[in-house]
């Protein structure tokens, strides 16, 4: 599978096992072979919930999960099979999370985006006909990636002066950064994670989910944590995964009382340096909401290139496709900002399996 174009950690077995072990989702991975060789893969999870219904998602809690295919014909065959599967299994919908091809970017910039709510539906399932392919997808998120290829020169010389200065400021003020793989580091990170989610007005996923990520990805050295400390105290951290030659930034958190020390910049520079040392040539910063200009600006400082992501749902009952809105902002964020961390953790543990 790793030999297929654009494979990421989200297509791999470790991510699948973490989702299944935590939430009990049913994996349904569609594959196509050509001349005895794997030519296409589309991961799907069946989510069965009394709250949100029976549906398919490719994949829960991922930033993007493109069908892997050696060519367009294989890609379209995988998407067609996913639509048939949705009908056969009685799903309310099947959700796809695409990285918009560069050839569509200019057209997409002229389209309404998904910030304010669902846009009108398209004329058919994704990739169902040439006409459907010709219609540009509506972007829902930004994505940023940095080329870590050594021939481009030292990373520290390519990143923006402001990012480099901020990392040096952290070091000058006594902040240290360390790579971790053990459960102790995970627990320290999770405390920061819960505080950060409260600040964003969102519940954290359960610690059990992070334990499963540790068991299936971090402990087997398919990922790592970075923790920044000041006088021995964790003040910022992040979780990264590696797959083939790609490293992916998945979770990040910090104690806002110490942001003036610039610990997040030191964490990111440490992670990118470690990814390069491990042989990764591509560093993925994950998704960014279209309205989050601050985070978009921060990611642009790391010699990154910006692209767009589009989320779409195919609805079997109406045989139509609809873009998915970014639900990160809303009245619920104000509520979760007021809740104590223990209450937010409980709600997250109970509800996340229904929210994929």
mmCIF file of C-alpha atoms in Angstrom, residues 42-247:
data_model
loop_
_atom_site.group_PDB
_atom_site.id
_atom_site.type_symbol
_atom_site.label_atom_id
_atom_site.label_comp_id
_atom_site.label_asym_id
_atom_site.label_seq_id
_atom_site.Cartn_x
_atom_site.Cartn_y
_atom_site.Cartn_z
ATOM 1 C CA UNK A 42 -10.341 3.391 -0.413
ATOM 2 C CA UNK A 43 -10.657 3.090 3.388
ATOM 3 C CA UNK A 44 -14.180 3.278 4.813
ATOM 4 C CA UNK A 45 -15.568 2.967 8.325
ATOM 5 C CA UNK A 46 -19.180 2.123 9.071
ATOM 6 C CA UNK A 47 -20.452 4.282 11.928
ATOM 7 C CA UNK A 48 -23.554 2.892 13.640
ATOM 8 C CA UNK A 49 -25.095 5.390 16.044
ATOM 9 C CA UNK A 50 -28.557 5.850 17.568
ATOM 10 C CA UNK A 51 -27.849 9.602 17.564
ATOM 11 C CA UNK A 52 -26.377 10.275 14.118
ATOM 12 C CA UNK A 53 -27.562 7.203 12.228
ATOM 13 C CA UNK A 54 -25.897 4.561 10.067
ATOM 14 C CA UNK A 55 -23.327 5.991 7.687
ATOM 15 C CA UNK A 56 -19.951 5.534 6.065
ATOM 16 C CA UNK A 57 -16.973 7.838 6.543
ATOM 17 C CA UNK A 58 -13.602 7.886 4.820
ATOM 18 C CA UNK A 59 -12.273 8.228 7.471
ATOM 19 C CA UNK A 60 -13.414 9.353 10.942
ATOM 20 C CA UNK A 61 -11.240 12.039 12.565
ATOM 21 C CA UNK A 62 -8.913 12.319 9.567
ATOM 22 C CA UNK A 63 -7.919 15.563 7.884
ATOM 23 C CA UNK A 64 -8.025 14.019 4.426
ATOM 24 C CA UNK A 65 -8.182 10.475 3.112
ATOM 25 C CA UNK A 66 -8.028 10.448 -0.665
ATOM 26 C CA UNK A 67 -8.673 7.225 -2.550
ATOM 27 C CA UNK A 68 -5.285 5.734 -3.423
ATOM 28 C CA UNK A 69 -5.111 4.826 -7.087
ATOM 29 C CA UNK A 70 -2.531 4.316 -9.795
ATOM 30 C CA UNK A 71 -4.687 6.257 -12.274
ATOM 31 C CA UNK A 72 -8.004 8.089 -12.622
ATOM 32 C CA UNK A 73 -9.917 5.041 -13.863
ATOM 33 C CA UNK A 74 -9.065 3.119 -10.692
ATOM 34 C CA UNK A 75 -9.999 6.118 -8.552
ATOM 35 C CA UNK A 76 -13.402 6.431 -10.220
ATOM 36 C CA UNK A 77 -14.022 2.701 -9.864
ATOM 37 C CA UNK A 78 -13.321 2.909 -6.129
ATOM 38 C CA UNK A 79 -15.710 5.835 -5.679
ATOM 39 C CA UNK A 80 -18.392 4.059 -7.709
ATOM 40 C CA UNK A 81 -17.989 0.969 -5.514
ATOM 41 C CA UNK A 82 -18.299 3.148 -2.392
ATOM 42 C CA UNK A 83 -21.609 4.543 -3.658
ATOM 43 C CA UNK A 84 -22.900 1.045 -4.310
ATOM 44 C CA UNK A 85 -21.750 -0.025 -0.849
ATOM 45 C CA UNK A 86 -23.641 2.904 0.689
ATOM 46 C CA UNK A 87 -26.840 1.751 -1.005
ATOM 47 C CA UNK A 88 -26.334 -1.915 -0.143
ATOM 48 C CA UNK A 89 -25.681 -1.243 3.542
ATOM 49 C CA UNK A 90 -28.462 1.306 3.956
ATOM 50 C CA UNK A 91 -26.204 4.213 4.905
ATOM 51 C CA UNK A 92 -27.684 7.667 5.337
ATOM 52 C CA UNK A 93 -24.642 8.944 3.459
ATOM 53 C CA UNK A 94 -20.993 8.215 2.759
ATOM 54 C CA UNK A 95 -18.514 11.020 3.389
ATOM 55 C CA UNK A 96 -15.309 11.559 1.401
ATOM 56 C CA UNK A 97 -12.441 13.854 2.359
ATOM 57 C CA UNK A 98 -10.519 14.890 -0.740
ATOM 58 C CA UNK A 99 -7.372 16.846 -1.380
ATOM 59 C CA UNK A 100 -8.315 19.096 -4.292
ATOM 60 C CA UNK A 101 -6.009 18.452 -7.285
ATOM 61 C CA UNK A 102 -3.847 21.415 -8.265
ATOM 62 C CA UNK A 103 -5.557 21.619 -11.661
ATOM 63 C CA UNK A 104 -8.820 22.510 -9.889
ATOM 64 C CA UNK A 105 -7.419 25.153 -7.538
ATOM 65 C CA UNK A 106 -7.975 28.166 -9.781
ATOM 66 C CA UNK A 107 -11.576 27.149 -10.392
ATOM 67 C CA UNK A 108 -12.184 26.410 -6.717
ATOM 68 C CA UNK A 109 -11.048 29.849 -5.618
ATOM 69 C CA UNK A 110 -14.054 31.255 -7.458
ATOM 70 C CA UNK A 111 -16.510 28.905 -5.698
ATOM 71 C CA UNK A 112 -18.411 29.533 -2.465
ATOM 72 C CA UNK A 113 -16.700 27.780 0.439
ATOM 73 C CA UNK A 114 -18.019 25.795 3.396
ATOM 74 C CA UNK A 115 -17.456 28.307 6.172
ATOM 75 C CA UNK A 116 -21.008 29.444 6.692
ATOM 76 C CA UNK A 117 -23.007 26.263 6.104
ATOM 77 C CA UNK A 118 -23.764 23.612 3.518
ATOM 78 C CA UNK A 119 -23.780 24.900 -0.013
ATOM 79 C CA UNK A 120 -26.294 23.636 -2.563
ATOM 80 C CA UNK A 121 -25.733 20.053 -3.615
ATOM 81 C CA UNK A 122 -23.982 18.975 -6.767
ATOM 82 C CA UNK A 123 -25.525 17.156 -9.657
ATOM 83 C CA UNK A 124 -24.265 13.679 -8.832
ATOM 84 C CA UNK A 125 -21.911 11.561 -6.786
ATOM 85 C CA UNK A 126 -18.207 12.462 -6.714
ATOM 86 C CA UNK A 127 -16.576 11.262 -9.880
ATOM 87 C CA UNK A 128 -19.799 9.669 -11.181
ATOM 88 C CA UNK A 129 -19.684 11.258 -14.644
ATOM 89 C CA UNK A 130 -17.342 13.454 -16.658
ATOM 90 C CA UNK A 131 -19.721 16.354 -15.993
ATOM 91 C CA UNK A 132 -19.486 15.812 -12.251
ATOM 92 C CA UNK A 133 -15.703 15.657 -12.479
ATOM 93 C CA UNK A 134 -15.655 18.933 -14.381
ATOM 94 C CA UNK A 135 -17.435 20.781 -11.565
ATOM 95 C CA UNK A 136 -14.850 22.066 -9.098
ATOM 96 C CA UNK A 137 -15.237 20.944 -5.494
ATOM 97 C CA UNK A 138 -15.972 23.571 -2.856
ATOM 98 C CA UNK A 139 -13.033 23.961 -0.465
ATOM 99 C CA UNK A 140 -13.744 23.397 3.220
ATOM 100 C CA UNK A 141 -10.232 23.631 4.685
ATOM 101 C CA UNK A 142 -6.700 24.706 3.895
ATOM 102 C CA UNK A 143 -3.827 22.245 3.999
ATOM 103 C CA UNK A 144 -0.118 23.067 4.303
ATOM 104 C CA UNK A 145 2.870 20.855 3.508
ATOM 105 C CA UNK A 146 6.610 21.432 3.600
ATOM 106 C CA UNK A 147 9.149 19.704 1.376
ATOM 107 C CA UNK A 148 11.905 18.327 3.617
ATOM 108 C CA UNK A 149 14.071 17.095 0.744
ATOM 109 C CA UNK A 150 17.711 17.644 1.822
ATOM 110 C CA UNK A 151 18.695 18.994 -1.596
ATOM 111 C CA UNK A 152 16.571 22.091 -0.922
ATOM 112 C CA UNK A 153 19.028 23.099 1.796
ATOM 113 C CA UNK A 154 18.880 23.264 5.588
ATOM 114 C CA UNK A 155 15.352 23.650 6.926
ATOM 115 C CA UNK A 156 16.281 26.421 9.333
ATOM 116 C CA UNK A 157 17.499 28.576 6.449
ATOM 117 C CA UNK A 158 14.282 28.070 4.466
ATOM 118 C CA UNK A 159 11.696 28.837 7.139
ATOM 119 C CA UNK A 160 10.586 32.425 7.696
ATOM 120 C CA UNK A 161 12.734 34.663 9.873
ATOM 121 C CA UNK A 162 9.878 35.099 12.362
ATOM 122 C CA UNK A 163 9.586 31.339 12.964
ATOM 123 C CA UNK A 164 13.340 30.974 13.311
ATOM 124 C CA UNK A 165 13.560 33.890 15.737
ATOM 125 C CA UNK A 166 10.669 32.555 17.823
ATOM 126 C CA UNK A 167 12.320 29.141 18.202
ATOM 127 C CA UNK A 168 15.580 30.829 19.231
ATOM 128 C CA UNK A 169 13.683 33.022 21.704
ATOM 129 C CA UNK A 170 12.251 29.901 23.350
ATOM 130 C CA UNK A 171 15.720 28.411 23.762
ATOM 131 C CA UNK A 172 17.153 31.678 25.058
ATOM 132 C CA UNK A 173 14.442 31.864 27.715
ATOM 133 C CA UNK A 174 15.153 28.374 28.994
ATOM 134 C CA UNK A 175 12.544 26.348 27.127
ATOM 135 C CA UNK A 176 13.670 22.846 26.150
ATOM 136 C CA UNK A 177 12.093 20.379 23.723
ATOM 137 C CA UNK A 178 12.277 16.603 23.827
ATOM 138 C CA UNK A 179 11.092 13.705 21.674
ATOM 139 C CA UNK A 180 8.970 11.135 23.517
ATOM 140 C CA UNK A 181 7.461 7.723 22.815
ATOM 141 C CA UNK A 182 6.437 6.501 26.271
ATOM 142 C CA UNK A 183 3.110 6.636 28.077
ATOM 143 C CA UNK A 184 4.383 9.160 30.616
ATOM 144 C CA UNK A 185 5.002 11.692 27.849
ATOM 145 C CA UNK A 186 1.562 10.918 26.432
ATOM 146 C CA UNK A 187 -0.116 11.635 29.782
ATOM 147 C CA UNK A 188 1.727 14.929 30.097
ATOM 148 C CA UNK A 189 0.670 15.906 26.599
ATOM 149 C CA UNK A 190 -2.960 14.932 27.244
ATOM 150 C CA UNK A 191 -3.219 17.327 30.195
ATOM 151 C CA UNK A 192 -2.188 20.156 27.872
ATOM 152 C CA UNK A 193 -4.562 18.824 25.216
ATOM 153 C CA UNK A 194 -7.568 19.048 27.552
ATOM 154 C CA UNK A 195 -6.696 22.624 28.533
ATOM 155 C CA UNK A 196 -6.269 23.656 24.897
ATOM 156 C CA UNK A 197 -9.570 22.098 23.815
ATOM 157 C CA UNK A 198 -11.342 23.982 26.604
ATOM 158 C CA UNK A 199 -9.795 27.192 25.289
ATOM 159 C CA UNK A 200 -11.093 26.393 21.798
ATOM 160 C CA UNK A 201 -14.549 25.550 23.135
ATOM 161 C CA UNK A 202 -14.372 21.866 22.133
ATOM 162 C CA UNK A 203 -14.414 18.662 24.201
ATOM 163 C CA UNK A 204 -11.272 16.505 24.110
ATOM 164 C CA UNK A 205 -11.339 12.982 22.776
ATOM 165 C CA UNK A 206 -10.956 10.344 25.452
ATOM 166 C CA UNK A 207 -7.619 9.401 26.914
ATOM 167 C CA UNK A 208 -8.459 5.865 25.778
ATOM 168 C CA UNK A 209 -8.269 7.068 22.169
ATOM 169 C CA UNK A 210 -4.808 8.488 22.794
ATOM 170 C CA UNK A 211 -3.741 5.263 24.512
ATOM 171 C CA UNK A 212 -4.787 3.344 21.398
ATOM 172 C CA UNK A 213 -2.865 5.788 19.196
ATOM 173 C CA UNK A 214 0.115 5.197 21.451
ATOM 174 C CA UNK A 215 -0.254 1.410 21.274
ATOM 175 C CA UNK A 216 -0.692 1.188 17.509
ATOM 176 C CA UNK A 217 1.421 4.093 16.241
ATOM 177 C CA UNK A 218 3.653 5.886 18.739
ATOM 178 C CA UNK A 219 5.083 2.944 20.703
ATOM 179 C CA UNK A 220 5.896 1.010 17.468
ATOM 180 C CA UNK A 221 7.834 4.104 16.290
ATOM 181 C CA UNK A 222 5.263 5.077 13.679
ATOM 182 C CA UNK A 223 4.915 8.403 15.420
ATOM 183 C CA UNK A 224 6.291 10.514 18.234
ATOM 184 C CA UNK A 225 5.482 13.287 20.684
ATOM 185 C CA UNK A 226 7.348 16.516 21.270
ATOM 186 C CA UNK A 227 7.085 18.224 24.659
ATOM 187 C CA UNK A 228 8.394 21.698 25.451
ATOM 188 C CA UNK A 229 9.299 22.356 29.097
ATOM 189 C CA UNK A 230 10.119 25.394 31.146
ATOM 190 C CA UNK A 231 11.852 24.635 34.455
ATOM 191 C CA UNK A 232 10.755 21.024 33.991
ATOM 192 C CA UNK A 233 7.077 21.898 33.494
ATOM 193 C CA UNK A 234 5.339 20.868 30.234
ATOM 194 C CA UNK A 235 4.057 24.039 28.568
ATOM 195 C CA UNK A 236 3.460 22.886 24.987
ATOM 196 C CA UNK A 237 3.394 19.675 23.001
ATOM 197 C CA UNK A 238 2.265 17.943 19.849
ATOM 198 C CA UNK A 239 1.628 14.486 18.389
ATOM 199 C CA UNK A 240 3.052 13.454 15.020
ATOM 200 C CA UNK A 241 2.743 10.328 12.888
ATOM 201 C CA UNK A 242 5.055 8.992 10.200
ATOM 202 C CA UNK A 243 4.227 6.784 7.228
ATOM 203 C CA UNK A 244 6.667 6.065 4.429
ATOM 204 C CA UNK A 245 8.336 9.371 3.636
ATOM 205 C CA UNK A 246 5.579 11.577 5.106
ATOM 206 C CA UNK A 247 5.266 13.010 8.605
#
